[in-house]
Amino acid sequence: MPATAARKPAPRASKPKEASSAGQKTRDLILDTAERLFAERGFFGVSVRDITDAAETRLASVNYHFGTKEDLFKAVVERRFREIDADRQERFAALEPALKRMTRREIVEAVADIFMVPILDRVTTGEPGWAAYAQIVAHGCNVKMWATGILASVLDPAARDFIALLARAYPKASDHTLYCAYELMIGGMSHALGQNGRLDTLSAGKYRSTDLAAIYPTARRFVVGGMMAACEAKKD
């Protein structure tokens, strides 16, 4: 596996076709509305007309600003991911000078924290768009159409950064082990980010799936222990 290397954060989306403040306001309104509805109902549970009706704008506005429904979905994912990616790149850069002095566990803990903390910090601010974004990505990671399509095109460069960092802790681990360890970490973290209410039901309301700050310490121990056990195993 390659060593962790500096990578520029995800590029900013191209400027909207309409440069006026009114055009930008309409574009942002469509993104906000689509984000909320995709989080509530999923991609296939929402039509373009549902989005424009809720946003109280013209149907043609989606085509003008984004193109297809799939293009709109990608724009929804990219918008907040750019901020997350920039935060993560700063954390990767800050970590680099200390890597040679860090234990394996500390590096694996850094993999978990750099992935999760930038999202967790924003979701727990109470700004509803971030919770919706987290739910969209969590759901998309478990749907092949999105995991190998739109989400892959947006998220894969960052995923390779995490796998490369994990390889710094376990340089003798096979590529297969490293990729699987990362994917299984994503599975656990995305389930938590999905906030699907199962924790509420299982605990008869004692605990809440929306309380990510309370869930994360346990999730962190779980994924760190799992990744270390996988990478330290003698055989895949």
Coordinates of C-alpha atoms in Angstrom, one line a residue:
M1 CA 0.0 0.0 0.0
P2 CA 1.3 3.5 -0.7
A3 CA 2.2 5.8 2.2
T4 CA -0.1 8.5 3.3
A5 CA 0.4 11.4 0.9
A6 CA -0.8 14.9 0.8
R7 CA -3.9 15.3 -1.3
K8 CA -5.8 18.4 -2.2
P9 CA -9.4 18.5 -0.7
A10 CA -12.2 17.7 -3.0
P11 CA -12.6 20.5 -5.6
R12 CA -15.4 23.0 -5.3
A13 CA -18.4 22.4 -7.4
S14 CA -18.6 24.3 -10.7
K15 CA -20.3 27.7 -10.4
P16 CA -24.0 27.6 -11.0
K17 CA -25.1 28.6 -14.5
E18 CA -27.0 31.6 -13.2
A19 CA -24.6 34.0 -11.4
S20 CA -27.2 36.2 -9.9
S21 CA -28.0 36.2 -6.1
A22 CA -31.5 35.1 -7.0
G23 CA -30.2 32.2 -9.0
Q24 CA -27.9 31.1 -6.2
K25 CA -30.7 31.4 -3.7
T26 CA -32.9 29.1 -5.8
R27 CA -30.0 26.6 -6.2
D28 CA -29.4 26.5 -2.5
L29 CA -33.1 26.1 -1.8
I30 CA -33.3 23.1 -4.1
L31 CA -30.2 21.6 -2.5
D32 CA -31.6 22.1 1.0
T33 CA -35.0 20.7 0.1
A34 CA -33.6 17.7 -1.8
E35 CA -31.2 16.9 1.1
R36 CA -34.1 16.8 3.6
L37 CA -36.4 14.7 1.4
F38 CA -33.7 12.3 0.3
A39 CA -32.8 11.8 4.0
E40 CA -36.5 11.2 4.9
R41 CA -37.6 9.0 2.0
G42 CA -34.5 7.8 0.1
F43 CA -33.6 8.6 -3.5
F44 CA -36.4 6.4 -5.0
G45 CA -39.0 7.7 -2.6
V46 CA -38.7 11.2 -3.9
S47 CA -39.5 12.6 -7.3
V48 CA -38.1 15.8 -8.8
R49 CA -41.7 17.3 -8.6
D50 CA -41.8 16.4 -4.9
I51 CA -38.6 18.5 -4.4
T52 CA -39.8 21.5 -6.5
D53 CA -43.2 21.4 -4.9
A54 CA -41.7 21.4 -1.4
A55 CA -39.2 24.2 -2.4
E56 CA -42.0 26.1 -4.1
T57 CA -40.0 26.5 -7.3
R58 CA -40.4 25.6 -10.9
L59 CA -39.8 22.0 -12.1
A60 CA -37.5 23.4 -14.8
S61 CA -35.2 24.9 -12.1
V62 CA -33.8 21.4 -11.3
N63 CA -32.8 20.8 -14.9
Y64 CA -31.4 24.3 -15.2
H65 CA -29.2 24.2 -12.2
F66 CA -28.3 20.5 -12.0
G67 CA -29.5 18.4 -14.9
T68 CA -31.0 15.1 -14.0
K69 CA -32.2 13.8 -10.6
E70 CA -29.0 11.8 -10.3
D71 CA -27.0 15.0 -10.9
L72 CA -28.9 16.7 -8.1
F73 CA -28.3 13.8 -5.7
K74 CA -24.5 14.0 -6.5
A75 CA -24.6 17.8 -5.9
V76 CA -26.3 17.2 -2.5
V77 CA -23.5 14.8 -1.5
E78 CA -20.7 16.9 -2.8
R79 CA -21.8 20.1 -1.2
R80 CA -21.1 19.1 2.4
F81 CA -18.5 16.5 1.6
R82 CA -16.1 19.3 0.4
E83 CA -16.2 20.8 3.9
I84 CA -15.7 17.4 5.6
D85 CA -12.8 16.5 3.2
A86 CA -11.0 19.8 3.9
D87 CA -11.3 19.2 7.6
R88 CA -10.0 15.7 7.3
Q89 CA -7.0 16.8 5.1
E90 CA -6.0 19.3 7.8
R91 CA -6.2 16.4 10.4
F92 CA -4.1 14.1 8.2
A93 CA -1.5 16.9 7.7
A94 CA -1.3 17.6 11.5
L95 CA -0.9 13.9 12.2
E96 CA 2.0 13.3 9.7
P97 CA 4.9 14.6 11.9
A98 CA 3.9 12.4 14.8
L99 CA 3.3 9.2 12.9
K100 CA 6.8 7.7 13.5
R101 CA 6.3 8.0 17.3
M102 CA 2.8 6.6 17.4
T103 CA 1.8 3.1 18.4
R104 CA -0.3 0.9 16.1
R105 CA -3.3 1.5 18.3
E106 CA -2.9 5.3 18.2
I107 CA -2.7 5.2 14.4
V108 CA -5.8 3.1 14.1
E109 CA -7.6 5.3 16.6
A110 CA -6.6 8.2 14.4
V111 CA -8.2 6.5 11.4
A112 CA -11.5 6.2 13.2
D113 CA -11.3 9.8 14.6
I114 CA -10.3 11.5 11.3
F115 CA -13.2 9.7 9.6
M116 CA -15.9 10.3 12.2
V117 CA -15.1 13.4 14.3
P118 CA -15.5 16.0 11.4
I119 CA -19.0 14.6 10.7
L120 CA -19.9 14.2 14.4
D121 CA -18.9 17.7 15.2
R122 CA -21.2 19.1 12.6
V123 CA -24.1 16.8 13.1
T124 CA -24.2 17.6 16.8
T125 CA -24.2 21.3 16.2
G126 CA -28.0 21.0 15.7
E127 CA -27.9 22.4 12.1
P128 CA -30.5 20.0 10.6
G129 CA -28.8 19.8 7.2
W130 CA -25.8 17.9 8.6
A131 CA -28.0 15.2 10.2
A132 CA -29.8 14.8 6.9
Y133 CA -26.5 14.6 5.0
A134 CA -25.2 11.9 7.4
Q135 CA -28.3 9.8 6.8
I136 CA -28.0 10.1 3.0
V137 CA -24.4 9.0 3.0
A138 CA -25.1 6.2 5.5
H139 CA -27.9 4.8 3.4
G140 CA -26.0 5.2 0.2
C141 CA -23.0 3.2 1.5
N142 CA -25.3 0.2 1.8
V143 CA -26.9 0.5 -1.7
K144 CA -24.8 -1.0 -4.4
M145 CA -26.1 1.5 -7.0
W146 CA -24.7 4.4 -5.0
A147 CA -21.8 2.8 -3.3
T148 CA -20.2 1.9 -6.6
G149 CA -21.5 4.9 -8.5
I150 CA -22.1 8.4 -7.4
L151 CA -20.7 7.9 -3.8
A152 CA -17.7 6.1 -5.2
S153 CA -16.8 9.0 -7.5
V154 CA -17.0 11.5 -4.6
L155 CA -15.7 9.4 -1.6
D156 CA -13.1 7.1 -3.0
P157 CA -10.1 9.5 -3.0
A158 CA -10.7 10.1 0.7
A159 CA -11.2 6.3 1.3
R160 CA -7.7 5.6 -0.1
D161 CA -6.2 8.1 2.3
F162 CA -7.6 6.2 5.2
I163 CA -6.5 2.8 3.9
A164 CA -3.0 4.3 3.3
L165 CA -2.9 5.5 6.9
L166 CA -4.0 2.1 8.2
A167 CA -1.2 0.6 6.1
R168 CA 1.3 2.8 8.0
A169 CA 0.3 0.9 11.2
Y170 CA 0.3 -2.5 9.5
P171 CA 2.7 -2.5 6.6
K172 CA 2.7 -6.3 6.4
A173 CA -1.0 -6.6 6.2
S174 CA -2.4 -7.7 2.8
D175 CA -4.2 -5.2 0.7
H176 CA -7.3 -7.4 1.0
T177 CA -7.2 -7.1 4.8
L178 CA -6.7 -3.4 4.7
Y179 CA -9.6 -2.8 2.3
C180 CA -11.9 -5.1 4.2
A181 CA -10.9 -3.5 7.6
Y182 CA -11.8 -0.1 6.2
E183 CA -15.0 -1.2 4.6
L184 CA -16.2 -2.9 7.9
M185 CA -15.3 0.3 9.8
I186 CA -17.5 2.2 7.3
G187 CA -20.3 -0.3 7.9
G188 CA -20.2 0.3 11.7
M189 CA -19.9 4.1 11.5
S190 CA -22.5 4.5 8.7
H191 CA -25.0 2.4 10.7
A192 CA -24.5 4.9 13.6
L193 CA -24.8 7.9 11.3
G194 CA -28.0 6.5 9.9
Q195 CA -29.8 7.2 13.2
N196 CA -32.4 4.6 12.3
G197 CA -34.1 4.4 15.7
R198 CA -33.2 0.8 16.3
L199 CA -31.3 1.7 19.5
D200 CA -34.4 3.5 20.7
T201 CA -36.6 0.4 20.1
L202 CA -34.2 -2.1 21.5
S203 CA -33.6 -0.1 24.7
A204 CA -37.3 0.7 25.0
G205 CA -36.5 4.4 24.8
K206 CA -33.7 4.4 27.3
Y207 CA -31.1 5.3 24.6
R208 CA -31.4 7.3 21.4
S209 CA -29.9 6.6 18.0
T210 CA -29.7 10.4 17.5
D211 CA -27.4 10.8 20.4
L212 CA -24.2 10.3 18.4
A213 CA -21.9 11.9 21.0
A214 CA -22.9 9.2 23.4
I215 CA -22.7 6.4 20.8
Y216 CA -19.3 7.3 19.4
P217 CA -17.0 6.2 22.2
T218 CA -18.5 2.7 22.0
A219 CA -18.4 2.7 18.2
R220 CA -14.8 3.9 18.3
R221 CA -13.7 1.0 20.6
F222 CA -15.6 -1.4 18.4
V223 CA -14.1 -0.4 15.1
V224 CA -10.6 0.1 16.4
G225 CA -10.6 -3.3 18.1
G226 CA -12.0 -4.9 14.9
M227 CA -9.5 -3.3 12.6
M228 CA -6.6 -4.2 14.8
A229 CA -7.7 -7.8 15.2
A230 CA -8.2 -8.1 11.4
C231 CA -4.8 -6.6 10.6
E232 CA -2.9 -8.7 13.3
A233 CA -4.4 -12.0 12.2
K234 CA -1.9 -14.4 10.7
K235 CA -4.1 -15.2 7.7
D236 CA -6.9 -13.4 5.9

